[in-house]
Short mmCIF file of C-alpha atoms in Angstrom, two decimals:
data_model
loop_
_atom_site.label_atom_id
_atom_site.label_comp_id
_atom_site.label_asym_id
_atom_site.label_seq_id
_atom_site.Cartn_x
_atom_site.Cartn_y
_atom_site.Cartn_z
CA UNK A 1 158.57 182.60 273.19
CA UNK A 2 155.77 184.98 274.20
CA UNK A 3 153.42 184.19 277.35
CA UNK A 4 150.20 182.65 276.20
CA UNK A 5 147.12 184.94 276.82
CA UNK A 6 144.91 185.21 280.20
CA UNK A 7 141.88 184.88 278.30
CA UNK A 8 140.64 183.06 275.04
CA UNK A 9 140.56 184.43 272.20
CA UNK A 10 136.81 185.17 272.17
CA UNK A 11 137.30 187.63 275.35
CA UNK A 12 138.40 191.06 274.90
CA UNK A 13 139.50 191.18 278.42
CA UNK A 14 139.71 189.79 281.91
CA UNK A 15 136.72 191.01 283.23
CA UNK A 16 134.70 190.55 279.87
CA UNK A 17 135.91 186.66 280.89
CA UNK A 18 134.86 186.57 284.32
CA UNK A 19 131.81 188.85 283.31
CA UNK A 20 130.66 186.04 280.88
CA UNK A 21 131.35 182.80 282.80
CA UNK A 22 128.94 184.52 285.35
CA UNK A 23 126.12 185.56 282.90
CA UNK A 24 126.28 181.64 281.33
CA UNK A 25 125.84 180.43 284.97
CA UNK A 26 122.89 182.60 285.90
CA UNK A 27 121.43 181.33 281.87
CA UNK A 28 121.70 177.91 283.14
CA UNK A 29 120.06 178.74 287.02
CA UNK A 30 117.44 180.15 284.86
CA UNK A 31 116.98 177.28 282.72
CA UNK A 32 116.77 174.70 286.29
CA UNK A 33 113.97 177.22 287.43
CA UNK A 34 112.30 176.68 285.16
CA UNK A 35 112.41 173.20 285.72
CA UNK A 36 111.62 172.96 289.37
CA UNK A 37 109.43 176.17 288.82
CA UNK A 38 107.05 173.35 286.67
CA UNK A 39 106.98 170.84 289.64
CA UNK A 40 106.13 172.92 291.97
CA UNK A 41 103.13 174.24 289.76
CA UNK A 42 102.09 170.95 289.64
CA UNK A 43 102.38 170.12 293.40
CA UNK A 44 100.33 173.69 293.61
CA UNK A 45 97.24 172.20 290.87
CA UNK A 46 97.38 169.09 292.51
CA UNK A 47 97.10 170.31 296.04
CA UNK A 48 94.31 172.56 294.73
CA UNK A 49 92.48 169.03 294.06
CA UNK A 50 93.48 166.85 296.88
CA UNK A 51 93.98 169.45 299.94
CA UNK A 52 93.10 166.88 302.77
CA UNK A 53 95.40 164.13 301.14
CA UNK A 54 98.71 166.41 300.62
CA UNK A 55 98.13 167.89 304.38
CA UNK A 56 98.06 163.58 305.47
CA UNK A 57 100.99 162.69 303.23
CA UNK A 58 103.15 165.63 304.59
CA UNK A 59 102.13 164.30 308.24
CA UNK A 60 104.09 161.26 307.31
CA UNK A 61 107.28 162.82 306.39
CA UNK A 62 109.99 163.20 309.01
CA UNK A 63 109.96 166.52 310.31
CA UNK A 64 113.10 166.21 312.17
CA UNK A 65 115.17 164.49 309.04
CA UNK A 66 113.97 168.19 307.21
CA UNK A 67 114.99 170.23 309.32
CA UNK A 68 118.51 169.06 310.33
CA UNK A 69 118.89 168.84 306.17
CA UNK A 70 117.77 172.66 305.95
CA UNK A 71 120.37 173.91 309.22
CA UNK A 72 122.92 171.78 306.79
CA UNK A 73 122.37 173.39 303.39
CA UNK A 74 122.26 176.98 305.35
CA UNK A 75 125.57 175.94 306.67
CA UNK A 76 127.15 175.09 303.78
CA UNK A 77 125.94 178.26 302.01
CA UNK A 78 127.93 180.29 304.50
CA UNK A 79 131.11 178.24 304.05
CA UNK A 80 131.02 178.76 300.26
CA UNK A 81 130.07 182.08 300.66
CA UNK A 82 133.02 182.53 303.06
CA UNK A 83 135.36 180.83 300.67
CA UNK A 84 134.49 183.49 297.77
CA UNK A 85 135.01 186.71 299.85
CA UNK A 86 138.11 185.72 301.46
CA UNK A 87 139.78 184.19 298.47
CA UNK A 88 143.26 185.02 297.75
CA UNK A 89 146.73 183.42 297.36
CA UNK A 90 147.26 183.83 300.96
CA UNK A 91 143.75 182.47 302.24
CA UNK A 92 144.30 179.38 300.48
CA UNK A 93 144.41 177.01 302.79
CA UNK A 94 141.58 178.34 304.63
CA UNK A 95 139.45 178.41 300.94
CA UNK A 96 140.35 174.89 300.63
CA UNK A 97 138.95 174.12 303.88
CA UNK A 98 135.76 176.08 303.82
CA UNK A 99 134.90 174.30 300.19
CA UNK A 100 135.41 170.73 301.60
CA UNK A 101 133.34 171.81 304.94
CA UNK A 102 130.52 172.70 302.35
CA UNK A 103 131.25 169.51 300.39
CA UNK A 104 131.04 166.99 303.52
CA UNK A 105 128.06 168.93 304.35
CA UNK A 106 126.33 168.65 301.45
CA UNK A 107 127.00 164.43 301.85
CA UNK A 108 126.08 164.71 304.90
CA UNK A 109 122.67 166.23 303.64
CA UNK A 110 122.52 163.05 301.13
CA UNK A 111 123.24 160.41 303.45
CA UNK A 112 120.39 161.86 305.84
CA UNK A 113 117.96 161.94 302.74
CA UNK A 114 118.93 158.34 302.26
CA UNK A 115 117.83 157.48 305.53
CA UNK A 116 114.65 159.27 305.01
CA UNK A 117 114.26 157.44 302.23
CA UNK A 118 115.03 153.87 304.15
CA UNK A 119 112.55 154.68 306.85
CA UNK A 120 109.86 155.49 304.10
CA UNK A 121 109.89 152.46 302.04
CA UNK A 122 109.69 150.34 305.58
CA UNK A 123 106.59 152.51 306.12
CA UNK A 124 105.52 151.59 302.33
CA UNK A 125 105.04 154.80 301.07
CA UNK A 126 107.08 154.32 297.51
CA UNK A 127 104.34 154.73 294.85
CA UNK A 128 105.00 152.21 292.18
CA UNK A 129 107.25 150.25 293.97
CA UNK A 130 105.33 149.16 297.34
CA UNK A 131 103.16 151.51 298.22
CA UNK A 132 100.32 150.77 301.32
CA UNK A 133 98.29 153.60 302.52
CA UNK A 134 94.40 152.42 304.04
CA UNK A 135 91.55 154.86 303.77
CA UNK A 136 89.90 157.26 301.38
CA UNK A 137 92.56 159.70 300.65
CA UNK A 138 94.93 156.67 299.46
CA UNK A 139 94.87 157.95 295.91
CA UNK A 140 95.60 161.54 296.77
CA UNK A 141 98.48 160.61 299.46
CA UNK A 142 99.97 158.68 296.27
CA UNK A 143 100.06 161.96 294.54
CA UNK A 144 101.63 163.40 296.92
CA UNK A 145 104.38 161.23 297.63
CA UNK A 146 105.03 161.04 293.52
CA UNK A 147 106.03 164.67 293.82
CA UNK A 148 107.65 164.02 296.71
CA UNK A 149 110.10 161.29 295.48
CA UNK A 150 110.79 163.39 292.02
CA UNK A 151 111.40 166.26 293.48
CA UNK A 152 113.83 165.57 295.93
CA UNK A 153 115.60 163.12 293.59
CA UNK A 154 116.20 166.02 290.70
CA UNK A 155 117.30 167.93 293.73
CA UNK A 156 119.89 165.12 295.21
CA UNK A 157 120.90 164.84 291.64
CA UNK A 158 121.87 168.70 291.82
CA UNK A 159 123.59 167.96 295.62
CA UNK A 160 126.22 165.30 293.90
CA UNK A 161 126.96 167.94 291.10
CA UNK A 162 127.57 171.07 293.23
CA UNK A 163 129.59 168.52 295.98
CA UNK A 164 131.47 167.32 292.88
CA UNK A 165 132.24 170.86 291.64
CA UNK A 166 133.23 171.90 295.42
CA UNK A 167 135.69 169.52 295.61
CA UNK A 168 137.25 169.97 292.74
CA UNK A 169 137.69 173.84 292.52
CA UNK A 170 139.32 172.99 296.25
CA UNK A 171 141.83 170.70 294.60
CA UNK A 172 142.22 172.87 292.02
CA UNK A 173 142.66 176.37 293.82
CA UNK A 174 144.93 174.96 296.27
CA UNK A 175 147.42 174.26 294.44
CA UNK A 176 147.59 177.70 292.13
CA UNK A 177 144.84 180.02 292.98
CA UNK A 178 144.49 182.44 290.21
CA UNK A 179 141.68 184.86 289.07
CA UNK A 180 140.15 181.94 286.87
CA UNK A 181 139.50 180.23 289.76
CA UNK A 182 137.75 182.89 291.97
CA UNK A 183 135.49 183.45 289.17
CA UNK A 184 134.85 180.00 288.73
CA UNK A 185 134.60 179.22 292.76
CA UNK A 186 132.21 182.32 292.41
CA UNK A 187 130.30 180.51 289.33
CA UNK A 188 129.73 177.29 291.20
CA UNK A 189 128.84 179.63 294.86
CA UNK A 190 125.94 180.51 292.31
CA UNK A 191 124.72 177.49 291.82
CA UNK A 192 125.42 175.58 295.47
CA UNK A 193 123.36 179.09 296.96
CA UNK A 194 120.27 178.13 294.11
CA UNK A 195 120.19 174.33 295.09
CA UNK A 196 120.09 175.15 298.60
CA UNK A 197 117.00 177.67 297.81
CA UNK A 198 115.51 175.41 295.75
CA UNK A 199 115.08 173.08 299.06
CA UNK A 200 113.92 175.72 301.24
CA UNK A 201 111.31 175.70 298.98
CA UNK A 202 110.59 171.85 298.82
CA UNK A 203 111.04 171.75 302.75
CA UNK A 204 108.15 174.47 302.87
CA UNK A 205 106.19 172.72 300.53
CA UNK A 206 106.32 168.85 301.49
CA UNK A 207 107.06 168.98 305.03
CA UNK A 208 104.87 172.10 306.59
CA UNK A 209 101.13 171.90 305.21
CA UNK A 210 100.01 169.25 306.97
CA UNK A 211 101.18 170.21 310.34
CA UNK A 212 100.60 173.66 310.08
CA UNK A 213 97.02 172.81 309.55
CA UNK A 214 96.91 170.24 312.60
#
């Protein structure tokens, strides 16, 4: 009985294979760009509008929570990136390790958000939920705190997926690494590397302005 192919049926090759799982992930990156690439447009309009009340709302995030989050993502980034130059049959073990360092990083990155999130709706600063903020720029520190909450949330949302796929191409890979997987490790190294720009981004833009100014 002859061997079953290496590729589909669709792919003339190997590397036409691996050449088109990598162009569908960079269609899809392009696709979430242009989703956060619209909220941060409107954080830009809206800052435009209500300068004094974005630099006050970003005085009330925790600095510290931020930047411990960004040294994490960074982190992680270099293990996957790691993990998809060294990858072979006899690296392994050492693959399998570097993806679930990046994976416990990346909870480790939602479990500090979540206590972020604790300390802010103590401080009431949830719009629609229970949201208390005295003086004039009330309305505009609302604003703020809207973009805030969605934009982080889409972005957690994108954490849990790219932990999900880490974990699984390390159960995967360990137990017969093949070609297919190093493209697809390399696939999903492509989209942990954009979800970790995307919050060096959102770190610049929610947790900087206001202190910068002071």
């Amino acid at each position: 009985m002859p061997e079953p192919p290496a590729f589909a049926s669709q792919y003339v090759s190997m590397p036409h294979r691996d050449h088109s799982a990598e162009l569908g992930m960079w269609v899809f990156i392009a696709t979430e760009i242009l989703l956060f690439g619209g909220l941060i447009l409107a954080y830009f309009v809206y800052k435009h509008a209500f300068p004094q009340a974005f630099a006050e709302g970003s005085r009330h995030t925790d600095i510290l929570i931020g930047t411990i989050n960004t040294a994490v993502l960074l982190t992680s980034s270099f293990l996957v990136a790691w993990a998809v130059e060294i990858f072979s049959p006899a690296t392994v073990k050492i693959v399998t390790w570097l993806l679930v360092g990046a994976a416990c990083l990346g909870l480790a990155f939602i479990a500090l958000k979540g206590i972020e999130y604790r300390k802010e709706y103590h401080e009431h600063l949830i719009p629609g939920v229970d949201f208390q903020f005295a003086g004039p720029l009330a309305n505009g520190v609302q604003l703020f705190f809207v973009f805030y909450f969605i934009a982080t949330a889409i972005h957690a949302v994108h954490m849990l997926i790219g932990i999900c796929l880490l974990l699984t191409l390390a159960i995967i890979s360990r137990r017969a690494p093949t070609t297919r997987h190093h493209t697809a490790l390399h696939s999903a190294a492509l989209y942990w590397h954009f979800v970790d720009i995307v919050w060096i981004f959102l770190f610049a833009l929610i947790y900087l302005p206001g202190r910068a100014a002071s």
